[in-house]
Amino acid sequence: MTKKAFWNLHVPGCSEHYLVHKLRRDAAYLPLLSRVAESNGQVVGAIYYARAFVQNGDERTEVLTFGPLAVEPSFQKQGVGSQLLETTMDLARQAGWKAILIYGEPEYYPKHGFITCDHFGITTPDGKNFPAFQGIELVSDGLKGISGQFHEPDVYSHLPQWEVDQYDRLFPYLEKRKLPGQWTT
Ligand SMILES: CC(C)(COP(=O)(O)OP(=O)(O)OC[C@H]1O[C@@H](n2cnc3c(N)ncnc32)[C@H](O)[C@@H]1OP(=O)(O)O)[C@@H](O)C(=O)NCCC(=O)NCCS
């Protein structure tokens, strides 16, 4: 499902299905907040949460991150992603988490209250802000007094292509294609 949702979306092929595989075995993974959506016994969506942190000098504040959020293509734009997001944000709030920071679709998450991280005085590890770098306070002033650099777990960025390719061979073949709208390097 994850492979189908992301295939050829941002780059030719995708690595998100391997990310799910790795994340579920990672110390930062939070299974109690992660959820799948089912329809007639078929998995049609999923969201995966992990521990992340904001570093400011010696001070470290734990925050949540998530990803991937994926919905089976034939079920997209029917509210599945919104339901996964809203349900798990409630779970996170109940569990005492104060904020979520993510790299995600700049057009999608603002519908759910996310704003860009420059509003919080939080940057990427190398001091950057951009539209995809977004966050939400789960409680009022959840990020008050917290600024610094956001660090997601290494697993999100450590996905060697040869490992992705090897893992991908376990799944039904899909053709890698260069398409308009994909990220440029
Ligand atoms: C993005 C995604 C998770 C949204 O889930 P969904 O179930 O399709 O979306 P919902 O039905 O909850 O929400 C639909 C609304 O979001 C909008 N939307 C859906 N995908 C969008 C996207 N990629 N960018 C911007 N808006 C999007 C729809 O236009 C619709 O807007 P409207 O309510 O104003 O009509 C899903 O489309 C998906 O898996 N896409 C491919 C993978 C991906 O991009 N994941 C997110 C990575 S950060």
Coordinates of N, CA and C and ligand atoms in Angstrom, one line a residue:
M1 N 0.8 -1.2 0.0 CA 0.0 0.0 0.0 C 0.9 1.3 0.0
T2 N 1.9 1.2 0.8 CA 2.8 2.4 0.9 C 3.6 2.6 -0.4
K3 N 4.0 1.5 -1.0 CA 4.7 1.5 -2.2 C 3.8 2.1 -3.3
K4 N 2.6 1.7 -3.3 CA 1.6 2.2 -4.4 C 1.3 3.7 -4.2
A5 N 1.2 4.1 -2.9 CA 0.9 5.5 -2.6 C 2.0 6.4 -3.0
F6 N 3.2 6.0 -2.9 CA 4.4 6.9 -3.2 C 5.1 6.7 -4.5
W7 N 4.8 5.6 -5.2 CA 5.5 5.2 -6.4 C 5.5 6.4 -7.4
N8 N 6.7 6.8 -7.8 CA 6.9 7.8 -8.8 C 6.3 9.2 -8.4
L9 N 6.0 9.4 -7.1 CA 5.4 10.6 -6.7 C 6.4 11.7 -6.6
H10 N 7.5 11.5 -5.8 CA 8.5 12.6 -5.6 C 9.7 12.3 -6.4
V11 N 10.0 11.1 -6.7 CA 11.2 10.7 -7.5 C 10.8 9.4 -8.3
P12 N 11.6 9.0 -9.3 CA 11.3 7.8 -9.9 C 11.4 6.6 -8.9
G13 N 10.3 5.8 -8.8 CA 10.3 4.8 -7.7 C 9.9 5.4 -6.4
C14 N 10.3 4.8 -5.3 CA 10.1 5.5 -4.0 C 10.9 4.6 -2.9
S15 N 11.1 5.2 -1.7 CA 11.7 4.5 -0.7 C 10.9 4.3 0.6
E16 N 9.7 4.9 0.5 CA 8.8 5.0 1.8 C 8.4 3.6 2.3
H17 N 8.2 2.6 1.4 CA 7.9 1.3 1.9 C 9.0 0.7 2.7
Y18 N 10.3 0.9 2.3 CA 11.4 0.5 3.0 C 11.6 1.3 4.4
L19 N 11.2 2.5 4.3 CA 11.2 3.3 5.5 C 10.3 2.7 6.6
V20 N 9.1 2.3 6.2 CA 8.1 1.7 7.1 C 8.8 0.4 7.7
H21 N 9.4 -0.4 6.9 CA 10.1 -1.6 7.3 C 11.1 -1.3 8.4
K22 N 12.0 -0.3 8.1 CA 13.1 0.0 9.0 C 12.5 0.7 10.3
L23 N 11.6 1.6 10.1 CA 11.1 2.4 11.2 C 10.4 1.5 12.3
R24 N 9.7 0.5 11.8 CA 9.0 -0.4 12.7 C 10.0 -1.2 13.6
R25 N 11.2 -1.2 13.2 CA 12.3 -1.9 14.0 C 13.2 -1.0 14.7
D26 N 12.9 0.3 14.7 CA 13.8 1.4 15.2 C 13.3 1.7 16.6
A27 N 14.3 2.1 17.5 CA 14.0 2.4 18.9 C 13.2 3.7 19.0
A28 N 13.2 4.5 17.9 CA 12.4 5.8 18.0 C 10.9 5.6 17.6
Y29 N 10.6 4.4 17.1 CA 9.2 4.1 16.6 C 8.2 4.1 17.8
L30 N 7.0 4.6 17.5 CA 6.0 4.7 18.6 C 4.7 3.9 18.1
P31 N 4.7 2.6 18.3 CA 3.6 1.8 17.8 C 2.3 2.1 18.4
L32 N 2.3 2.6 19.7 CA 1.0 2.9 20.3 C 0.3 4.1 19.7
L33 N 1.0 4.9 19.0 CA 0.4 6.1 18.3 C 0.1 5.8 16.8
S34 N 0.8 4.8 16.3 CA 0.7 4.5 14.8 C -0.6 3.7 14.5
R35 N -1.1 3.9 13.4 CA -2.4 3.3 13.1 C -2.5 2.9 11.6
V36 N -3.3 1.8 11.3 CA -3.6 1.6 9.9 C -5.1 1.8 9.8
A37 N -5.6 2.1 8.6 CA -7.0 2.2 8.3 C -7.4 1.0 7.4
E38 N -8.5 0.4 7.8 CA -8.9 -0.8 7.0 C -10.3 -0.6 6.4
S39 N -10.5 -1.2 5.2 CA -11.8 -1.3 4.6 C -12.0 -2.7 4.2
N40 N -13.0 -3.4 4.7 CA -13.3 -4.8 4.4 C -12.0 -5.6 4.5
G41 N -11.3 -5.4 5.6 CA -10.1 -6.3 5.9 C -8.9 -5.9 5.1
Q42 N -9.0 -4.9 4.2 CA -7.8 -4.5 3.4 C -7.2 -3.2 4.0
V43 N -5.9 -3.2 4.2 CA -5.3 -2.0 4.6 C -5.3 -0.9 3.6
V44 N -5.9 0.2 3.9 CA -6.1 1.3 2.8 C -5.4 2.6 3.3
G45 N -4.8 2.6 4.4 CA -4.0 3.8 4.8 C -3.2 3.5 6.1
A46 N -2.2 4.3 6.3 CA -1.4 4.1 7.5 C -0.6 5.4 7.9
I47 N -0.4 5.5 9.2 CA 0.5 6.6 9.6 C 1.4 6.0 10.7
Y48 N 2.6 6.4 10.7 CA 3.7 5.9 11.6 C 4.3 7.0 12.3
Y49 N 4.3 6.9 13.7 CA 4.9 8.0 14.5 C 6.3 7.6 15.1
A50 N 7.1 8.6 15.4 CA 8.4 8.4 16.0 C 8.7 9.5 16.9
R51 N 9.6 9.2 17.9 CA 10.2 10.3 18.8 C 11.2 11.1 18.0
A52 N 11.1 12.4 18.2 CA 12.1 13.3 17.6 C 12.4 14.4 18.7
F53 N 13.3 15.3 18.4 CA 13.6 16.3 19.4 C 14.0 17.6 18.8
V54 N 13.9 18.7 19.6 CA 14.3 20.0 19.3 C 15.5 20.3 20.2
Q55 N 16.7 20.7 19.6 CA 17.9 20.9 20.4 C 18.2 22.4 20.4
N56 N 18.4 22.9 21.6 CA 18.8 24.3 21.7 C 20.0 24.4 22.7
G57 N 21.2 24.4 22.2 CA 22.4 24.3 23.1 C 22.3 23.0 23.8
D58 N 22.4 23.0 25.2 CA 22.4 21.8 25.9 C 20.9 21.3 26.2
E59 N 20.0 22.1 25.8 CA 18.6 21.8 26.1 C 17.9 20.9 25.0
R60 N 17.3 19.8 25.4 CA 16.7 19.0 24.4 C 15.2 18.8 24.8
T61 N 14.3 19.0 23.8 CA 12.9 18.8 24.1 C 12.3 17.7 23.2
E62 N 11.7 16.7 23.7 CA 11.2 15.7 22.8 C 9.9 16.2 22.2
V63 N 9.7 15.9 20.9 CA 8.5 16.2 20.2 C 8.2 14.9 19.3
L64 N 7.0 14.9 18.8 CA 6.6 13.8 17.9 C 6.9 14.2 16.4
T65 N 7.2 13.2 15.7 CA 7.2 13.3 14.2 C 6.4 12.1 13.7
F66 N 6.0 12.2 12.4 CA 5.4 11.1 11.8 C 5.8 11.0 10.3
G67 N 5.6 9.8 9.8 CA 5.8 9.6 8.4 C 6.3 8.2 8.1
P68 N 5.9 7.6 7.1 CA 5.0 8.2 6.1 C 3.5 8.2 6.6
L69 N 2.7 9.1 6.0 CA 1.3 9.0 6.0 C 0.9 8.6 4.6
A70 N 0.2 7.5 4.4 CA -0.1 7.0 3.1 C -1.5 6.5 3.0
V71 N -2.1 6.7 1.9 CA -3.5 6.2 1.6 C -3.4 5.5 0.3
E72 N -4.0 4.3 0.2 CA -4.1 3.5 -1.0 C -4.7 4.4 -2.1
P73 N -4.0 4.5 -3.3 CA -4.5 5.4 -4.3 C -6.0 5.4 -4.6
S74 N -6.6 4.2 -4.7 CA -8.0 4.2 -5.0 C -8.9 4.7 -3.9
F75 N -8.3 4.9 -2.7 CA -9.1 5.4 -1.5 C -8.7 6.8 -1.2
Q76 N -7.9 7.5 -2.0 CA -7.5 8.8 -1.7 C -8.6 9.8 -1.9
K77 N -8.5 10.9 -1.2 CA -9.5 12.1 -1.3 C -10.9 11.6 -0.8
Q78 N -10.9 10.7 0.1 CA -12.2 10.2 0.6 C -12.2 10.4 2.2
G79 N -11.2 11.1 2.7 CA -11.2 11.3 4.1 C -10.4 10.4 5.0
V80 N -9.8 9.4 4.3 CA -9.0 8.4 5.1 C -7.8 9.0 5.8
G81 N -7.0 9.8 5.0 CA -5.9 10.5 5.5 C -6.2 11.4 6.7
S82 N -7.3 12.2 6.5 CA -7.8 13.1 7.6 C -8.1 12.4 8.8
Q83 N -8.8 11.2 8.6 CA -9.2 10.4 9.8 C -8.0 9.9 10.6
L84 N -7.1 9.4 9.8 CA -5.8 8.8 10.4 C -5.1 9.9 11.2
L85 N -5.1 11.1 10.6 CA -4.3 12.2 11.2 C -5.1 12.7 12.5
E86 N -6.4 12.9 12.4 CA -7.1 13.5 13.5 C -7.1 12.5 14.7
T87 N -7.4 11.2 14.3 CA -7.4 10.2 15.4 C -6.1 10.1 16.1
T88 N -5.0 10.1 15.4 CA -3.7 9.9 16.0 C -3.3 11.2 16.8
M89 N -3.7 12.3 16.3 CA -3.4 13.5 17.0 C -4.1 13.5 18.3
D90 N -5.3 13.0 18.4 CA -6.0 12.9 19.7 C -5.3 11.9 20.6
L91 N -4.9 10.8 20.0 CA -4.2 9.8 20.8 C -2.9 10.4 21.4
A92 N -2.2 11.2 20.6 CA -0.9 11.8 21.0 C -1.2 12.8 22.2
R93 N -2.3 13.6 22.0 CA -2.6 14.6 23.0 C -2.9 13.9 24.3
Q94 N -3.7 12.8 24.2 CA -4.1 12.1 25.4 C -2.9 11.5 26.1
A95 N -1.9 11.1 25.3 CA -0.7 10.5 25.9 C 0.3 11.6 26.4
G96 N -0.1 12.9 26.3 CA 0.7 13.9 26.9 C 1.7 14.6 26.0
W97 N 1.7 14.2 24.7 CA 2.6 14.9 23.8 C 2.1 16.3 23.5
K98 N 3.1 17.2 23.3 CA 2.7 18.7 23.2 C 2.8 19.2 21.8
A99 N 3.6 18.5 20.9 CA 3.7 19.1 19.5 C 4.2 18.0 18.6
I100 N 3.9 18.2 17.3 CA 4.3 17.4 16.2 C 5.1 18.2 15.2
L101 N 6.2 17.8 14.8 CA 6.9 18.5 13.7 C 7.2 17.5 12.6
I102 N 7.0 18.0 11.4 CA 7.2 17.0 10.2 C 7.8 17.7 9.0
Y103 N 8.2 16.9 8.1 CA 8.5 17.4 6.7 C 7.3 16.7 5.9
G104 N 6.4 17.5 5.4 CA 5.3 17.0 4.7 C 4.7 17.9 3.6
E105 N 3.7 17.4 2.9 CA 3.1 18.1 1.8 C 2.6 19.5 2.3
P106 N 3.2 20.6 1.7 CA 2.9 21.9 2.2 C 1.4 22.3 2.0
E107 N 0.7 21.7 1.0 CA -0.6 22.0 0.7 C -1.6 21.2 1.5
Y108 N -1.2 20.1 2.1 CA -2.2 19.2 2.8 C -2.3 19.5 4.3
Y109 N -1.2 19.6 5.0 CA -1.2 19.6 6.4 C -1.8 20.9 7.0
P110 N -1.7 22.1 6.3 CA -2.3 23.3 6.9 C -3.8 23.1 7.0
K111 N -4.5 22.3 6.3 CA -5.9 22.0 6.4 C -6.2 21.4 7.8
H112 N -5.1 20.8 8.4 CA -5.3 20.2 9.8 C -4.6 21.0 10.9
G113 N -4.3 22.3 10.5 CA -3.8 23.2 11.6 C -2.3 23.3 11.6
F114 N -1.6 22.7 10.7 CA -0.1 22.8 10.8 C 0.3 24.1 10.2
I115 N 1.4 24.7 10.8 CA 2.0 25.9 10.2 C 3.5 25.7 10.1
T116 N 4.1 26.6 9.3 CA 5.5 26.4 9.0 C 6.3 26.7 10.3
C117 N 7.4 26.0 10.5 CA 8.2 26.0 11.7 C 8.9 27.3 12.0
D118 N 9.0 28.2 11.0 CA 9.6 29.5 11.4 C 8.7 30.2 12.4
H119 N 7.4 29.9 12.4 CA 6.5 30.5 13.4 C 6.9 30.1 14.8
F120 N 7.6 29.0 15.0 CA 7.9 28.6 16.3 C 9.4 28.9 16.7
G121 N 10.1 29.5 15.7 CA 11.5 29.7 15.9 C 12.3 28.4 15.9
I122 N 11.8 27.4 15.1 CA 12.5 26.1 15.0 C 12.9 25.9 13.6
T123 N 14.2 25.5 13.4 CA 14.8 25.3 12.1 C 15.1 23.8 11.9
T124 N 15.6 23.5 10.7 CA 16.2 22.2 10.4 C 17.5 22.1 11.2
P125 N 18.2 21.0 11.2 CA 19.5 20.9 11.9 C 20.5 21.9 11.3
D126 N 20.4 22.2 9.9 CA 21.3 23.2 9.3 C 20.7 24.6 9.2
G127 N 19.7 24.9 10.1 CA 19.3 26.3 10.2 C 18.3 26.7 9.1
K128 N 17.6 25.8 8.4 CA 16.7 26.2 7.3 C 15.2 26.1 7.7
N129 N 14.4 26.9 7.0 CA 13.0 26.8 7.1 C 12.5 26.8 5.6
F130 N 11.4 26.0 5.4 CA 10.8 26.0 4.1 C 9.4 25.5 4.2
P131 N 8.5 25.6 3.2 CA 7.1 25.3 3.3 C 6.8 23.9 3.8
A132 N 7.6 22.9 3.4 CA 7.3 21.5 3.8 C 7.6 21.2 5.3
F133 N 8.4 22.1 5.9 CA 8.8 21.9 7.3 C 7.7 22.6 8.2
Q134 N 6.9 21.7 8.8 CA 5.7 22.2 9.5 C 5.5 21.6 10.8
G135 N 4.7 22.3 11.6 CA 4.4 21.8 13.0 C 3.1 22.2 13.5
I136 N 2.7 21.5 14.6 CA 1.4 21.8 15.2 C 1.5 21.6 16.7
E137 N 1.0 22.6 17.5 CA 0.9 22.4 18.9 C -0.3 21.6 19.2
L138 N -0.2 20.5 20.0 CA -1.3 19.7 20.3 C -2.1 20.2 21.5
V139 N -1.4 21.1 22.3 CA -2.1 21.8 23.4 C -1.7 23.3 23.2
S140 N -2.5 24.1 23.8 CA -2.2 25.6 23.7 C -0.8 25.8 24.3
D141 N 0.0 26.6 23.5 CA 1.4 27.0 23.9 C 2.3 25.7 24.0
G142 N 2.0 24.7 23.3 CA 2.7 23.5 23.4 C 4.2 23.6 23.0
L143 N 4.5 24.7 22.2 CA 5.9 24.9 21.9 C 6.4 26.3 22.4
K144 N 5.6 26.8 23.4 CA 6.0 28.1 23.9 C 7.4 28.0 24.6
G145 N 8.3 28.9 24.3 CA 9.6 28.9 25.0 C 10.6 27.8 24.4
I146 N 10.1 27.1 23.4 CA 11.0 26.1 22.8 C 11.4 26.5 21.4
S147 N 12.7 26.7 21.2 CA 13.2 27.0 19.9 C 14.5 26.2 19.7
G148 N 15.0 26.2 18.5 CA 16.2 25.5 18.2 C 16.1 24.7 16.9
Q149 N 16.9 23.6 16.9 CA 16.9 22.8 15.7 C 16.2 21.4 15.8
F150 N 15.4 21.1 14.8 CA 14.6 19.9 14.8 C 15.5 18.7 14.3
H151 N 15.4 17.6 15.1 CA 16.2 16.4 14.7 C 15.2 15.2 14.6
E152 N 15.0 14.7 13.4 CA 14.2 13.5 13.3 C 15.1 12.3 13.5
P153 N 14.6 11.1 13.8 CA 15.4 9.9 13.9 C 16.2 9.6 12.6
D154 N 17.5 9.1 12.8 CA 18.3 8.9 11.6 C 17.7 8.0 10.6
V155 N 16.8 7.1 11.0 CA 16.2 6.2 10.1 C 15.5 6.9 8.9
Y156 N 15.0 8.1 9.1 CA 14.3 8.8 8.1 C 15.3 9.2 6.9
S157 N 16.5 9.5 7.3 CA 17.4 9.9 6.2 C 18.4 8.8 5.8
H158 N 18.5 7.8 6.6 CA 19.5 6.7 6.3 C 18.8 5.6 5.6
L159 N 18.6 5.8 4.3 CA 18.0 4.7 3.5 C 18.8 4.5 2.2
P160 N 19.9 3.8 2.3 CA 20.8 3.6 1.2 C 20.0 3.0 0.0
Q161 N 20.3 3.5 -1.2 CA 19.5 3.1 -2.4 C 19.6 1.6 -2.6
W162 N 20.8 1.0 -2.4 CA 20.9 -0.5 -2.7 C 20.0 -1.3 -1.7
E163 N 19.9 -0.8 -0.5 CA 19.0 -1.5 0.4 C 17.5 -1.3 0.0
V164 N 17.2 -0.1 -0.4 CA 15.8 0.1 -0.9 C 15.5 -0.8 -2.1
D165 N 16.5 -0.9 -3.0 CA 16.3 -1.7 -4.2 C 16.1 -3.2 -3.9
Q166 N 17.0 -3.6 -2.9 CA 16.9 -5.0 -2.5 C 15.5 -5.3 -1.9
Y167 N 15.1 -4.4 -1.0 CA 13.8 -4.6 -0.3 C 12.7 -4.6 -1.3
D168 N 12.8 -3.7 -2.3 CA 11.7 -3.5 -3.3 C 11.4 -4.7 -4.1
R169 N 12.5 -5.5 -4.3 CA 12.3 -6.8 -5.1 C 11.3 -7.7 -4.5
L170 N 11.0 -7.6 -3.2 CA 10.1 -8.4 -2.5 C 8.6 -8.1 -2.9
F171 N 8.4 -7.0 -3.6 CA 7.1 -6.5 -3.9 C 6.8 -6.6 -5.4
P172 N 5.5 -6.6 -5.8 CA 5.2 -6.6 -7.2 C 5.9 -5.5 -7.9
Y173 N 6.3 -5.9 -9.1 CA 7.1 -4.9 -10.0 C 6.3 -3.7 -10.4
L174 N 6.8 -2.5 -10.2 CA 6.2 -1.3 -10.8 C 7.4 -0.6 -11.5
E175 N 7.0 0.0 -12.7 CA 8.1 0.7 -13.5 C 8.5 2.0 -12.9
K176 N 9.8 2.3 -12.7 CA 10.2 3.6 -12.3 C 10.1 4.6 -13.5
R177 N 9.5 5.7 -13.2 CA 9.4 6.7 -14.3 C 9.7 8.1 -13.8
K178 N 10.3 8.8 -14.7 CA 10.6 10.3 -14.5 C 9.3 11.0 -14.9
L179 N 8.7 11.8 -14.0 CA 7.4 12.4 -14.3 C 7.5 13.9 -13.9
P180 N 6.7 14.7 -14.6 CA 6.7 16.2 -14.2 C 6.2 16.3 -12.8
G181 N 6.7 17.3 -12.1 CA 6.3 17.5 -10.7 C 7.1 16.8 -9.7
Q182 N 8.0 15.8 -10.1 CA 8.8 15.2 -9.1 C 9.9 16.2 -8.7
W183 N 10.5 15.9 -7.5 CA 11.5 16.7 -6.9 C 12.7 16.7 -7.9
T184 N 13.3 17.9 -8.0 CA 14.6 18.0 -8.8 C 15.7 18.0 -7.8
T185 N 16.9 17.5 -8.2 CA 18.0 17.5 -7.3 C 19.0 18.5 -7.7
Ligands
LIG1 C1 -1.7 13.0 1.1 C2 -2.6 11.8 1.5 C3 -2.1 11.2 2.8 C4 -4.0 12.5 1.9 O1 -4.9 11.5 2.3 P1 -6.4 11.5 1.6 O2 -7.1 10.4 2.3 O3 -6.2 11.3 0.1 O4 -6.9 12.9 1.9 P2 -8.2 13.3 2.6 O5 -9.4 12.7 1.9 O6 -8.1 13.2 4.0 O7 -8.2 14.9 2.3 C5 -8.7 15.4 1.1 C6 -8.3 16.8 1.0 O8 -6.9 16.9 1.0 C7 -6.5 17.3 -0.3 N1 -5.3 16.6 -0.7 C8 -5.1 15.3 -0.8 N2 -3.9 15.0 -1.1 C9 -3.2 16.2 -1.2 C10 -1.9 16.5 -1.5 N3 -0.9 15.6 -1.8 N4 -1.6 17.8 -1.6 C11 -2.5 18.7 -1.3 N5 -3.8 18.5 -1.0 C12 -4.1 17.2 -0.9 C13 -7.7 17.0 -1.3 O9 -7.6 17.9 -2.4 C14 -8.8 17.3 -0.4 O10 -9.0 18.7 -0.2 P3 -10.5 19.3 0.1 O11 -11.0 18.7 1.4 O12 -10.3 20.8 0.1 O13 -11.4 18.8 -1.0 C15 -2.9 10.8 0.4 O14 -3.4 11.4 -0.7 C16 -1.6 10.1 0.0 O15 -1.3 9.0 0.5 N6 -0.9 10.6 -1.0 C17 0.3 10.0 -1.5 C18 1.4 9.9 -0.5 C19 1.6 11.3 0.2 O16 1.8 12.3 -0.4 N7 1.7 11.3 1.6 C20 1.9 12.4 2.3 C21 3.3 12.6 2.5 S1 3.8 13.9 3.5

